[in-house]
Coordinates of C-alpha atoms in Angstrom, one line a residue:
Chain A
M119 CA -0.2 24.3 44.3
N120 CA -0.1 21.1 42.5
W121 CA -2.9 19.6 44.3
I122 CA -5.3 22.3 43.1
N123 CA -4.3 21.8 39.4
D124 CA -4.2 18.0 39.7
G125 CA -7.0 17.2 42.0
V126 CA -9.6 20.2 42.3
L127 CA -9.8 21.9 39.0
P128 CA -10.3 19.1 36.8
K129 CA -13.2 18.1 39.3
I130 CA -14.5 21.5 39.0
R131 CA -14.1 21.6 35.2
S132 CA -15.9 18.2 34.9
F133 CA -18.8 19.6 37.2
L134 CA -19.2 22.6 34.9
N135 CA -18.9 20.4 31.7
K136 CA -21.7 18.2 33.2
K137 CA -23.9 21.1 33.5
D138 CA -23.5 22.1 30.0
T139 CA -24.6 18.9 28.7
P140 CA -27.7 18.0 30.6
E141 CA -28.1 14.3 31.1
N142 CA -25.3 13.8 28.6
L143 CA -27.9 14.3 25.7
W144 CA -25.2 16.4 23.8
V145 CA -21.6 15.3 23.0
K146 CA -18.7 17.8 22.4
C147 CA -16.6 17.4 19.4
P148 CA -13.0 17.2 20.9
E149 CA -11.9 18.6 17.5
S150 CA -14.1 21.1 16.4
G151 CA -16.0 21.9 19.6
E152 CA -19.4 21.5 18.0
M153 CA -22.2 20.3 20.1
V154 CA -23.7 16.8 18.5
F155 CA -26.7 15.1 19.6
Y156 CA -26.1 11.9 21.2
R157 CA -28.7 9.8 19.1
D158 CA -27.2 11.3 15.9
L159 CA -23.5 10.1 17.1
E160 CA -24.8 6.8 17.8
A161 CA -26.3 6.5 14.5
N162 CA -23.2 7.6 12.9
Q163 CA -21.1 4.9 14.4
W164 CA -19.5 7.6 16.6
V165 CA -18.1 9.9 14.0
V166 CA -18.9 13.3 14.2
P167 CA -20.9 14.2 11.1
N168 CA -19.3 17.6 10.3
S169 CA -15.6 17.2 11.5
G170 CA -15.4 13.6 10.8
Y171 CA -13.6 12.9 14.2
H172 CA -13.9 9.5 15.1
M173 CA -14.7 9.0 18.8
K174 CA -14.3 6.0 20.9
I175 CA -16.9 3.5 20.5
K176 CA -17.8 0.7 22.8
A177 CA -16.4 -2.8 22.1
R178 CA -20.1 -4.2 21.5
D179 CA -21.1 -1.4 19.4
R180 CA -18.0 -1.7 17.3
L181 CA -18.6 -5.4 16.5
G182 CA -22.3 -4.8 15.9
H183 CA -21.2 -2.2 13.3
F184 CA -18.7 -4.4 11.8
F185 CA -20.3 -8.0 11.4
D186 CA -23.1 -8.8 9.1
D187 CA -26.8 -7.9 10.6
A188 CA -24.7 -6.9 13.8
A189 CA -24.7 -10.5 14.8
F190 CA -21.9 -12.0 16.5
T191 CA -21.2 -14.7 19.1
E192 CA -18.8 -13.7 22.1
V193 CA -16.0 -16.3 22.5
E194 CA -15.4 -17.6 26.1
V195 CA -12.0 -16.5 27.3
P196 CA -10.4 -18.6 30.3
D197 CA -10.3 -17.0 33.6
V198 CA -6.9 -15.7 35.0
P199 CA -5.7 -15.2 38.6
V200 CA -7.0 -12.0 40.1
D201 CA -4.7 -9.5 41.6
P202 CA -1.7 -11.7 42.2
L203 CA 0.1 -8.5 43.5
K204 CA -2.5 -7.5 46.0
F205 CA -1.8 -4.2 44.2
R206 CA -2.9 -0.8 45.8
G207 CA -2.5 2.4 44.1
I208 CA -4.8 5.2 44.7
K209 CA -7.6 2.6 44.6
R210 CA -7.2 -1.1 45.3
Y211 CA -6.7 -2.9 41.8
T212 CA -9.8 -5.3 42.6
D213 CA -12.0 -2.1 43.2
Q214 CA -10.7 -0.8 40.0
L215 CA -11.7 -4.0 38.1
R216 CA -14.9 -4.0 39.7
D217 CA -15.6 -0.4 38.8
A218 CA -14.6 -1.1 35.0
R219 CA -16.7 -4.2 34.8
T220 CA -19.9 -2.2 36.2
K221 CA -19.2 0.7 33.6
T222 CA -18.5 -1.5 30.5
S223 CA -20.2 -5.1 31.3
M224 CA -17.0 -6.6 30.2
K225 CA -14.9 -9.1 32.0
D226 CA -11.6 -7.3 30.9
S227 CA -10.4 -5.0 28.3
V228 CA -10.6 -7.6 25.2
L229 CA -13.8 -8.9 23.9
V230 CA -13.3 -11.7 21.2
A231 CA -16.4 -12.7 19.0
D232 CA -17.4 -15.0 16.0
G233 CA -19.4 -13.5 13.3
K234 CA -19.7 -13.1 9.6
L235 CA -18.4 -10.6 7.0
F236 CA -20.2 -10.5 3.8
G237 CA -21.5 -13.9 4.5
R238 CA -17.9 -15.2 5.4
D239 CA -16.6 -16.4 8.7
L240 CA -14.3 -14.1 10.7
T241 CA -13.0 -13.8 14.1
A242 CA -12.4 -10.6 15.6
A243 CA -11.2 -9.0 18.8
V244 CA -12.1 -5.5 20.4
Q245 CA -10.0 -3.8 22.9
D246 CA -12.2 -1.1 24.9
F247 CA -10.5 1.9 26.1
D248 CA -13.1 2.5 28.6
F249 CA -11.9 -0.5 30.5
M250 CA -8.9 0.9 32.7
G251 CA -7.5 2.3 29.5
G252 CA -7.6 -0.8 27.4
T253 CA -4.6 -1.9 29.3
L254 CA -2.8 -5.1 28.8
G255 CA -3.0 -7.7 31.6
M256 CA -3.3 -11.2 31.7
A257 CA -6.9 -11.2 31.0
A258 CA -6.4 -8.9 28.0
G259 CA -3.4 -11.2 26.7
S260 CA -5.5 -14.3 27.5
A261 CA -8.2 -12.8 25.2
V262 CA -6.0 -12.0 22.3
V263 CA -4.4 -15.5 22.4
A264 CA -7.7 -17.0 22.6
G265 CA -8.9 -15.0 19.6
L266 CA -6.0 -16.0 17.4
D267 CA -6.3 -19.5 18.5
R268 CA -10.2 -19.5 17.7
A269 CA -9.5 -18.0 14.2
R270 CA -6.7 -20.8 13.8
E271 CA -9.0 -23.5 14.6
R272 CA -12.0 -22.1 12.5
K273 CA -9.6 -21.2 9.7
T274 CA -10.9 -17.6 9.5
P275 CA -9.2 -14.3 9.1
F276 CA -8.5 -12.6 12.5
V277 CA -9.2 -8.9 12.8
L278 CA -8.0 -7.2 15.9
F279 CA -9.4 -3.6 16.9
A280 CA -6.5 -2.3 19.0
A281 CA -7.0 0.4 21.7
S282 CA -4.7 0.7 24.5
G283 CA -2.8 2.9 27.0
G284 CA -0.2 0.1 27.1
A285 CA 0.6 -2.3 29.9
R286 CA -1.4 -2.9 33.1
M287 CA 1.0 -1.6 35.7
Q288 CA -1.1 -3.2 38.4
E289 CA 0.0 -6.5 37.3
G290 CA 3.6 -5.9 37.1
M291 CA 5.8 -8.1 35.3
L292 CA 3.1 -10.5 34.5
S293 CA 1.6 -7.8 32.4
L294 CA 4.8 -7.1 30.4
M295 CA 5.0 -11.0 29.8
Q296 CA 1.8 -10.5 27.7
M297 CA 3.7 -9.2 25.1
P298 CA 5.7 -12.3 24.1
R299 CA 2.8 -14.3 25.1
T300 CA 0.4 -12.6 22.4
T301 CA 3.5 -12.5 19.9
V302 CA 3.6 -16.5 20.2
A303 CA 0.1 -16.7 19.5
V304 CA 0.5 -14.3 16.5
E305 CA 3.5 -16.5 15.1
R306 CA 1.6 -19.7 15.5
F307 CA -1.4 -18.0 13.6
R308 CA 0.8 -16.7 10.8
E309 CA 2.2 -20.1 10.0
T310 CA -1.4 -21.1 9.1
G311 CA -1.3 -19.0 6.1
L312 CA -4.4 -17.0 7.5
P313 CA -4.6 -13.0 7.3
Y314 CA -4.3 -11.0 10.5
V315 CA -5.5 -7.5 10.1
V316 CA -5.0 -4.9 12.7
V317 CA -7.1 -1.8 13.2
F318 CA -5.5 0.9 15.0
T319 CA -8.3 2.9 17.0
N320 CA -7.4 6.0 19.4
P321 CA -5.3 5.7 21.1
T322 CA -2.9 2.6 20.7
T323 CA 0.2 2.8 22.6
G324 CA 2.6 1.1 24.8
G325 CA 3.3 -2.5 25.0
V326 CA 0.1 -3.2 22.8
T327 CA 1.7 -1.4 19.9
A328 CA 5.2 -3.0 20.7
S329 CA 3.6 -6.6 20.3
Y330 CA 0.7 -7.9 18.9
A331 CA -0.8 -4.8 17.3
M332 CA 2.3 -4.2 15.2
L333 CA 2.6 -7.8 13.8
G334 CA -0.4 -7.7 11.4
D335 CA -0.3 -8.6 8.0
V336 CA -2.1 -5.2 7.1
H337 CA -2.2 -2.3 9.5
I338 CA -5.2 -0.1 9.4
A339 CA -5.8 3.2 11.2
E340 CA -8.8 5.2 11.9
P341 CA -8.3 8.8 11.0
G342 CA -6.6 11.0 13.6
A343 CA -5.8 8.1 15.7
L344 CA -2.8 8.5 18.4
I345 CA -0.5 5.6 17.8
G346 CA 2.9 5.3 19.4
F347 CA 5.0 3.6 21.9
A348 CA 5.7 6.1 24.4
G349 CA 2.6 8.6 25.0
P350 CA 3.1 12.2 23.8
R351 CA 3.0 13.4 27.4
V352 CA 5.9 11.0 28.5
I353 CA 8.0 12.2 25.7
E354 CA 7.5 16.0 26.2
N355 CA 8.3 15.3 29.7
T356 CA 11.6 13.6 28.7
I357 CA 12.9 15.5 26.0
R358 CA 11.4 19.0 27.3
E359 CA 10.3 19.9 23.9
K360 CA 7.1 20.7 22.5
L361 CA 6.0 17.9 19.9
P362 CA 5.2 18.9 16.1
K363 CA 1.6 19.2 15.2
G364 CA 0.3 15.7 13.8
F365 CA 3.1 13.8 15.6
Q366 CA 2.0 10.2 16.1
T367 CA -1.3 10.3 14.3
A368 CA -2.4 7.7 12.0
E369 CA -1.6 9.8 8.9
Y370 CA 1.8 10.4 10.3
L371 CA 2.4 6.7 10.9
R372 CA 1.3 6.0 7.3
E373 CA 4.0 8.2 6.0
H374 CA 6.6 6.7 8.2
G375 CA 5.8 3.4 6.9
M376 CA 4.2 1.7 9.9
V377 CA 0.5 1.9 8.6
D378 CA -0.7 0.7 5.2
M379 CA -4.0 3.0 5.1
V380 CA -5.9 5.3 7.1
V381 CA -9.8 4.3 6.6
H382 CA -13.0 5.9 7.7
R383 CA -15.0 3.8 10.1
H384 CA -17.7 3.8 7.8
N385 CA -15.5 1.8 5.1
M386 CA -14.0 -0.6 7.5
R387 CA -16.5 -3.3 6.2
N388 CA -15.7 -2.9 2.8
V389 CA -11.9 -2.4 3.0
I390 CA -11.3 -5.6 5.2
G391 CA -14.1 -7.6 3.4
S392 CA -12.4 -7.1 0.2
L393 CA -8.8 -7.6 1.4
T394 CA -9.5 -10.7 3.5
G395 CA -11.7 -12.2 0.5
I396 CA -8.5 -11.6 -1.6
F397 CA -6.1 -13.0 0.8
M398 CA -8.4 -16.2 1.2
K399 CA -8.7 -16.5 -2.4
A400 CA -12.5 -16.3 -2.3
P401 CA -14.6 -15.0 -5.1
A402 CA -15.2 -11.3 -5.5
I403 CA -18.1 -9.7 -3.4
D404 CA -20.9 -8.0 -5.7
E405 CA -21.6 -5.6 -3.0
I406 CA -18.1 -4.3 -2.7
G407 CA -17.9 -3.8 -6.4
D408 CA -14.6 -3.0 -8.3
K409 CA -13.1 -0.6 -5.7
P410 CA -13.3 -0.9 -1.8
A411 CA -14.6 2.5 -0.7
N412 CA -12.1 5.0 0.4
V413 CA -9.2 3.4 -0.9
V414 CA -7.8 5.9 -3.3
N415 CA -7.1 4.3 -6.5
M416 CA -3.7 5.5 -8.0
R417 CA -5.3 6.6 -11.2
D418 CA -7.6 8.9 -9.1
V419 CA -4.6 10.5 -7.7
V420 CA -3.0 11.0 -10.9
V421 CA -6.1 12.4 -12.4
A422 CA -6.7 14.8 -9.7
A423 CA -3.2 16.0 -10.0
E424 CA -3.4 16.5 -13.7
G425 CA -2.1 19.8 -14.7
D426 CA -2.1 21.5 -18.0
A427 CA 0.3 19.3 -20.1
E428 CA 1.3 22.4 -22.3
E429 CA 2.8 24.3 -19.2
D430 CA 4.3 21.1 -18.0
E431 CA 7.9 21.8 -18.5
L432 CA 9.0 18.4 -17.0
L433 CA 7.1 16.7 -19.4
D434 CA 9.5 17.3 -22.2
N435 CA 12.7 16.9 -20.3
P436 CA 11.9 14.3 -17.6
P437 CA 15.0 13.9 -15.5
I438 CA 16.1 10.3 -15.9
G439 CA 18.6 10.1 -12.9
A440 CA 21.7 10.2 -14.8
H441 CA 23.7 8.4 -12.1
A442 CA 20.8 6.2 -10.9
E443 CA 21.8 2.4 -10.6
Chain B
M286 CA -1.7 17.4 -27.9
Q287 CA 0.6 14.6 -29.3
S288 CA 4.4 15.2 -28.5
Y289 CA 6.8 13.7 -30.8
L290 CA 10.2 12.5 -30.5
D291 CA 13.2 13.8 -32.7
F292 CA 13.2 10.9 -35.0
E293 CA 9.6 11.0 -35.5
K294 CA 9.9 14.5 -37.3
P295 CA 8.7 13.2 -40.7
V296 CA 5.4 12.0 -39.3
A297 CA 5.2 15.1 -37.3
E298 CA 5.4 17.3 -40.4
L299 CA 2.8 15.2 -42.2
Q300 CA 0.4 15.3 -39.2
G301 CA 0.9 19.0 -39.1
K302 CA -0.2 19.4 -42.6
V303 CA -3.2 17.3 -41.9
Q304 CA -4.2 19.6 -39.2
E305 CA -3.5 22.7 -41.4
L306 CA -5.9 21.3 -43.9
K307 CA -8.5 20.4 -41.5
A308 CA -8.3 24.0 -40.0
L309 CA -8.5 25.5 -43.6
A310 CA -11.7 23.3 -44.5
E311 CA -13.3 24.5 -41.2
S312 CA -12.9 27.9 -42.1
G313 CA -14.5 27.3 -45.6
E314 CA -11.1 28.5 -47.4
A315 CA -10.4 25.1 -48.9
G316 CA -12.7 22.9 -51.0
D317 CA -12.7 19.0 -50.9
I318 CA -9.9 18.1 -48.7
D319 CA -10.8 14.6 -47.8
E320 CA -9.0 13.0 -50.5
E321 CA -5.7 14.8 -49.5
V322 CA -6.2 14.3 -45.9
T323 CA -6.5 10.6 -46.3
R324 CA -3.7 10.3 -48.7
L325 CA -1.4 12.3 -46.2
E326 CA -2.4 10.4 -43.0
E327 CA -1.8 7.0 -44.9
R328 CA 1.5 8.4 -45.5
A329 CA 2.2 9.4 -42.0
A330 CA 1.0 6.0 -40.8
E331 CA 3.6 4.3 -43.4
Q332 CA 6.3 6.6 -42.2
L333 CA 5.6 5.8 -38.6
K334 CA 5.5 2.0 -39.3
D335 CA 8.8 2.4 -41.2
I336 CA 10.5 4.3 -38.4
Y337 CA 9.3 1.9 -35.5
K338 CA 10.6 -1.0 -37.5
R339 CA 14.1 -0.1 -37.3
L340 CA 14.4 1.9 -34.1
T341 CA 18.0 2.0 -32.8
P342 CA 18.5 1.1 -28.9
W343 CA 18.7 4.8 -28.2
Q344 CA 15.6 5.5 -30.0
K345 CA 14.0 2.8 -28.1
T346 CA 15.3 4.3 -24.9
Q347 CA 13.6 7.6 -25.9
V348 CA 10.4 5.7 -26.6
A349 CA 10.6 3.7 -23.2
R350 CA 11.1 7.1 -21.2
H351 CA 8.1 8.7 -23.3
P352 CA 6.1 10.8 -21.1
S353 CA 3.0 9.5 -22.0
R354 CA 4.1 5.7 -22.1
P355 CA 1.4 4.0 -19.9
R356 CA 2.6 3.6 -16.3
L357 CA 2.1 1.1 -13.7
S358 CA -1.2 3.0 -12.5
D359 CA -2.6 2.5 -16.0
Y360 CA -2.0 -1.2 -16.0
V361 CA -3.5 -1.5 -12.7
S362 CA -6.7 0.4 -13.3
G363 CA -6.8 -1.4 -16.8
L364 CA -6.4 -5.0 -15.3
I365 CA -6.8 -5.3 -11.7
T366 CA -10.1 -5.1 -9.7
E367 CA -10.5 -4.3 -6.3
F368 CA -6.7 -3.1 -6.0
T369 CA -5.8 -2.1 -2.5
P370 CA -2.4 -0.5 -2.3
L371 CA -0.4 -1.2 0.9
A372 CA 1.9 1.2 2.2
G373 CA 5.1 1.4 4.3
D374 CA 8.2 -0.8 5.0
R375 CA 7.2 -1.1 8.8
K376 CA 10.8 0.3 9.4
F377 CA 11.1 4.0 8.4
S378 CA 8.8 5.4 5.8
E379 CA 6.4 4.8 2.9
D380 CA 8.0 5.1 -0.5
A381 CA 5.6 6.0 -3.4
A382 CA 8.2 5.1 -5.9
I383 CA 7.3 1.5 -5.6
Q384 CA 3.4 0.7 -5.3
A385 CA 2.3 -2.6 -4.0
G386 CA -0.9 -4.0 -2.9
F387 CA -3.5 -6.9 -3.6
G388 CA -6.2 -7.1 -6.1
R389 CA -7.7 -9.4 -8.4
F390 CA -7.0 -10.2 -12.0
K391 CA -10.1 -11.7 -13.7
G392 CA -11.3 -12.5 -10.2
Q393 CA -8.2 -14.3 -9.4
S394 CA -6.3 -12.8 -6.3
V395 CA -2.8 -11.3 -7.2
A396 CA -0.2 -9.2 -5.6
V397 CA 0.8 -6.4 -7.7
L398 CA 4.0 -4.4 -7.2
G399 CA 6.1 -2.1 -9.5
H400 CA 7.8 1.2 -9.9
E401 CA 5.3 4.2 -10.7
K402 CA 6.8 7.1 -12.4
G403 CA 3.8 9.5 -12.4
S404 CA 2.4 11.3 -15.1
T405 CA 2.2 15.0 -14.2
T406 CA 4.8 17.1 -12.6
E407 CA 2.9 16.7 -9.3
T408 CA 2.8 12.7 -9.5
R409 CA 6.3 12.7 -10.8
L410 CA 7.6 14.4 -7.8
K411 CA 5.3 12.4 -5.4
H412 CA 6.8 9.2 -7.1
N413 CA 10.4 10.5 -7.2
F414 CA 10.2 9.7 -11.1
G415 CA 10.0 6.1 -10.1
M416 CA 13.5 5.9 -8.5
A417 CA 13.0 4.0 -5.1
H418 CA 14.5 4.5 -1.6
P419 CA 15.4 1.3 0.3
E420 CA 11.8 1.6 1.9
G421 CA 10.4 0.9 -1.4
Y422 CA 12.1 -2.4 -1.8
R423 CA 11.5 -3.3 1.9
K424 CA 7.6 -2.5 1.2
A425 CA 8.0 -5.1 -1.9
I426 CA 9.9 -7.7 0.2
R427 CA 6.8 -7.4 2.6
I428 CA 4.3 -7.7 0.0
M429 CA 6.0 -10.6 -1.6
E430 CA 6.4 -12.5 1.5
M431 CA 2.8 -11.9 2.4
A432 CA 1.6 -13.3 -1.0
D433 CA 4.0 -16.3 -0.5
R434 CA 2.1 -17.0 2.8
F435 CA -1.3 -16.6 1.4
G436 CA -0.3 -18.6 -1.8
I437 CA -1.1 -15.6 -4.1
P438 CA 1.1 -15.1 -7.4
V439 CA 3.1 -11.9 -7.7
I440 CA 3.0 -9.6 -10.8
S441 CA 5.7 -6.8 -11.1
F442 CA 5.8 -4.0 -13.3
V443 CA 9.3 -2.7 -14.0
D444 CA 9.8 0.9 -15.0
T445 CA 12.5 2.7 -13.3
A446 CA 15.8 4.4 -14.3
G447 CA 17.3 2.8 -11.2
A448 CA 17.2 3.0 -7.5
W449 CA 17.7 6.4 -6.1
P450 CA 21.1 7.6 -5.6
G451 CA 21.2 9.8 -2.4
I452 CA 22.8 10.0 0.9
G453 CA 19.7 8.9 2.9
A454 CA 19.3 5.8 0.6
E455 CA 22.8 4.7 1.1
E456 CA 22.9 5.5 4.9
R457 CA 19.7 3.5 5.2
G458 CA 21.3 0.5 3.1
Q459 CA 19.9 0.8 -0.4
A460 CA 22.4 -2.1 -1.6
E461 CA 20.9 -4.2 1.3
A462 CA 17.6 -3.7 0.3
I463 CA 18.0 -4.4 -3.2
A464 CA 19.9 -7.6 -2.3
R465 CA 17.2 -8.7 0.2
S466 CA 14.4 -7.9 -2.4
T467 CA 16.1 -10.0 -5.0
D468 CA 16.6 -12.8 -2.3
A469 CA 13.0 -12.6 -1.3
S470 CA 11.9 -12.8 -4.8
L471 CA 13.8 -15.8 -5.7
M472 CA 12.8 -17.7 -2.4
L473 CA 9.0 -17.4 -3.3
K474 CA 7.0 -20.5 -3.7
V475 CA 4.2 -18.8 -5.5
P476 CA 4.9 -18.2 -9.1
N477 CA 5.9 -14.6 -10.2
L478 CA 6.1 -12.5 -13.4
A479 CA 7.8 -9.3 -14.0
I480 CA 7.1 -7.0 -16.8
V481 CA 9.5 -4.3 -18.0
I482 CA 7.1 -1.8 -19.3
G483 CA 9.6 1.1 -19.7
E484 CA 12.9 1.4 -18.2
G485 CA 14.4 -1.5 -16.4
G486 CA 17.2 0.2 -14.8
S487 CA 20.1 -1.9 -13.0
G488 CA 19.7 -3.0 -9.5
G489 CA 16.6 -0.9 -8.9
A490 CA 14.9 -3.1 -11.4
I491 CA 16.5 -6.4 -10.8
A492 CA 15.3 -6.2 -7.1
I493 CA 11.8 -6.9 -8.3
A494 CA 12.2 -8.9 -11.5
T495 CA 14.0 -12.1 -10.4
T496 CA 11.0 -14.0 -11.4
N497 CA 9.8 -17.3 -13.1
R498 CA 9.0 -15.4 -16.2
V499 CA 10.3 -11.9 -17.3
L500 CA 8.7 -10.4 -20.2
M501 CA 9.6 -7.0 -22.0
L502 CA 7.2 -4.5 -23.9
Q503 CA 8.7 -4.5 -27.5
H504 CA 10.3 -0.9 -27.1
S505 CA 11.2 -1.2 -23.3
I506 CA 14.8 -1.2 -22.3
Y507 CA 16.7 -3.5 -19.6
T508 CA 20.1 -2.1 -18.6
V509 CA 23.0 -2.9 -16.3
A510 CA 23.2 0.7 -15.8
S511 CA 21.2 3.7 -17.3
P512 CA 22.7 4.6 -20.5
E513 CA 23.8 7.8 -18.8
A514 CA 25.4 6.1 -15.8
A515 CA 27.3 3.6 -18.2
A516 CA 28.5 6.3 -20.4
S517 CA 29.9 8.3 -17.3
I518 CA 31.4 5.0 -15.9
L519 CA 33.0 4.2 -19.2
W520 CA 33.8 7.5 -20.8
R521 CA 33.4 9.6 -17.8
D522 CA 30.9 11.6 -20.0
A523 CA 27.2 11.3 -19.3
A524 CA 26.6 12.8 -22.7
K525 CA 27.7 9.7 -24.4
A526 CA 24.6 8.1 -23.2
Q527 CA 23.7 7.5 -26.8
D528 CA 26.8 5.4 -27.5
A529 CA 26.3 3.6 -24.4
A530 CA 22.7 2.6 -25.3
N531 CA 23.6 1.5 -28.4
A532 CA 26.7 -0.5 -27.4
M533 CA 25.0 -2.4 -24.4
G534 CA 22.4 -4.3 -25.9
V535 CA 19.4 -3.1 -24.0
T536 CA 16.8 -3.9 -26.3
A537 CA 14.4 -6.7 -25.9
D538 CA 15.3 -8.4 -29.0
H539 CA 18.8 -8.6 -27.8
L540 CA 18.0 -9.9 -24.3
M541 CA 15.8 -12.4 -25.7
E542 CA 18.7 -13.7 -27.7
F543 CA 20.7 -14.0 -24.6
G544 CA 18.1 -15.8 -22.7
I545 CA 18.0 -12.9 -20.1
I546 CA 14.1 -12.5 -20.7
D547 CA 11.5 -15.1 -21.5
G548 CA 9.2 -13.3 -24.1
I549 CA 8.3 -9.9 -25.8
I550 CA 5.0 -8.1 -25.7
E551 CA 4.5 -6.7 -29.1
E552 CA 3.6 -2.9 -29.1
P553 CA 1.3 -1.2 -31.3
V554 CA 2.7 0.7 -34.2
G555 CA 4.1 3.8 -33.1
G556 CA 4.7 2.6 -29.6
A557 CA 2.6 1.9 -26.4
H558 CA 2.0 5.7 -25.8
R559 CA 0.0 5.9 -29.1
H560 CA -2.4 3.1 -28.0
P561 CA -2.5 2.6 -24.3
A562 CA -5.4 0.5 -24.3
K563 CA -4.2 -1.9 -26.8
I564 CA -0.8 -2.4 -25.0
I565 CA -2.9 -3.1 -21.7
E566 CA -5.0 -5.5 -23.0
A567 CA -1.9 -7.4 -24.8
T568 CA -0.2 -7.1 -21.1
G569 CA -3.3 -8.7 -19.9
K570 CA -3.2 -11.5 -22.2
S571 CA 0.5 -12.4 -21.2
I572 CA -0.7 -12.2 -17.4
S573 CA -3.6 -14.8 -18.3
T574 CA -1.0 -17.1 -20.0
F575 CA 1.5 -16.9 -17.2
L576 CA -1.0 -17.6 -14.5
S577 CA -2.5 -20.6 -16.3
D578 CA 1.0 -21.9 -17.2
F579 CA 1.9 -22.1 -13.7
E580 CA -1.1 -23.0 -12.2
G581 CA -1.1 -26.0 -9.8
M582 CA 2.5 -26.1 -9.9
P583 CA 4.0 -27.4 -6.4
G584 CA 5.8 -24.7 -4.4
E585 CA 9.2 -26.3 -4.4
D586 CA 8.9 -26.7 -8.2
V587 CA 8.0 -23.1 -8.6
R588 CA 11.2 -22.0 -6.6
E589 CA 13.4 -24.6 -8.1
H590 CA 12.3 -23.6 -11.7
R591 CA 13.1 -20.0 -10.9
R592 CA 16.6 -21.0 -9.4
E593 CA 17.4 -23.0 -12.3
K594 CA 16.7 -20.2 -14.8
F595 CA 19.0 -17.7 -12.9
L596 CA 21.7 -20.0 -12.2
N597 CA 22.0 -20.7 -15.9
M598 CA 22.0 -17.2 -17.0
G599 CA 25.0 -16.7 -19.3
Q600 CA 26.4 -20.2 -18.7
A601 CA 25.5 -21.5 -22.1
L602 CA 25.1 -18.9 -24.7
A603 CA 23.6 -20.5 -28.0

């Protein structure tokens, strides 16, 4: 009865869901199930106010919230050959591309833009999951290369907001080759001594994670974002085991050494503004102040954990690691 | 509540008397005690000064390990603004025993790294008492190399009994990580400074202490192996740690004589833990001097200066 499960049931469900949310004015939080008014979400950068769940945000909205005064200029990305494999899956690849373009009004899954962050020039690229799952094909690869080259020419930091399901199957090996291609662009950018910051958003997987996204100087992740190489469904089907809760989340990756910090979308400007300012040896920014928001200060951690010193047995007898070398 | 070390007993007794007198005065059972209190306090201060003037290496070891001695986190919050800690070795794990990141010292961009011992039970466990796994050193390498690329000086704070001795640490190449970290530190074209703020324990310390300038706080120690480890190697008895500390030449004065370190930061009377603000300020001054001394020096020269220094170690003892 697979055709019922795979084909009919989701359609019925989505039809019912649509009825639940007339004209899509209300959005359901995937985490808490709470219904949130569309306008409220939009005003809150698509973070559910109560649960703090970070929903997907359109590429241009992302850039608008990131750059000063929501002002940015999109950078032209060179055209690439269209559908070289004449690929046809359930649908024609060319039809899929046309649909995605209509849906997102983007040329392909990656958008490159120039703008200012706290008055300083910066180049950014955003990957939109809504465009065929943010997959990496020739056009996306070219956009990443163009973005890094643009930053290199302008001598600005480069910030990449990653989101992807991985390689674009419809382009075959030409898609896989975008991994080394973008890697070369990262290497050339690195040689200039300019900083490259990657922001992992939900979800970032596959060939994108396994190339330019994991090669940043600093890796920031949005809370709860799924980050990995193989997606959880592929892993579960292969090893035939249920995956532990929290596996492949932003927080999990931080613990496992892949991500520097998990930062709330609202604090992205401050954290990146502060860090790139330090890397570029530019003066401090008054607006940011002493501590970039939401970066937990080490002393805060210590103070928060401060227990009663009198009861602190270890205080008097700290183990000194007798055989440590 | 001030905690006293064994050899501070005379001071503790005098301070105890002061407390008693004050308590009596509050309850109205004593007359004019001001004079007596002043007298006792002066004597306590003198005693303290006297004791700290002639600390033995083992006593210094105890001061260096004092639970309230200022930690990396104290220096960072006192001296560095906009500090953003970075995490992870991009290979296996985040290791909280070593903290590393970027911030500003008096407005200037700096990379900061060091061992964090923690100051409460919870934070001590979190930071594994400042004893790092290979991941900690690999994170340090990552931050040092990033600083190098951006042309940002590196300041490291050394405070560890040593690298963590454990199965996992060995499996994942503790020795390789330390070797690579030392290598990375020596290769930098940006100037780097190391300050031993507590314990500088062996390879775990050297991994982030091969710098253009190495400073020690007056009562910190820097050892080839922790006194306990040395005692168990030499006498197969960790209880002989005291003898080992006294015999190995672990104090700042001694190491200055041997040319192992380049300077000593004087501690306030009674040790850094009695006046954290003062020692942090003094450390800040040393950082300023370091930054201005190396400012504008070409990268090749910075590296050469460091190489020469370490190549000559122990070659020409005065």
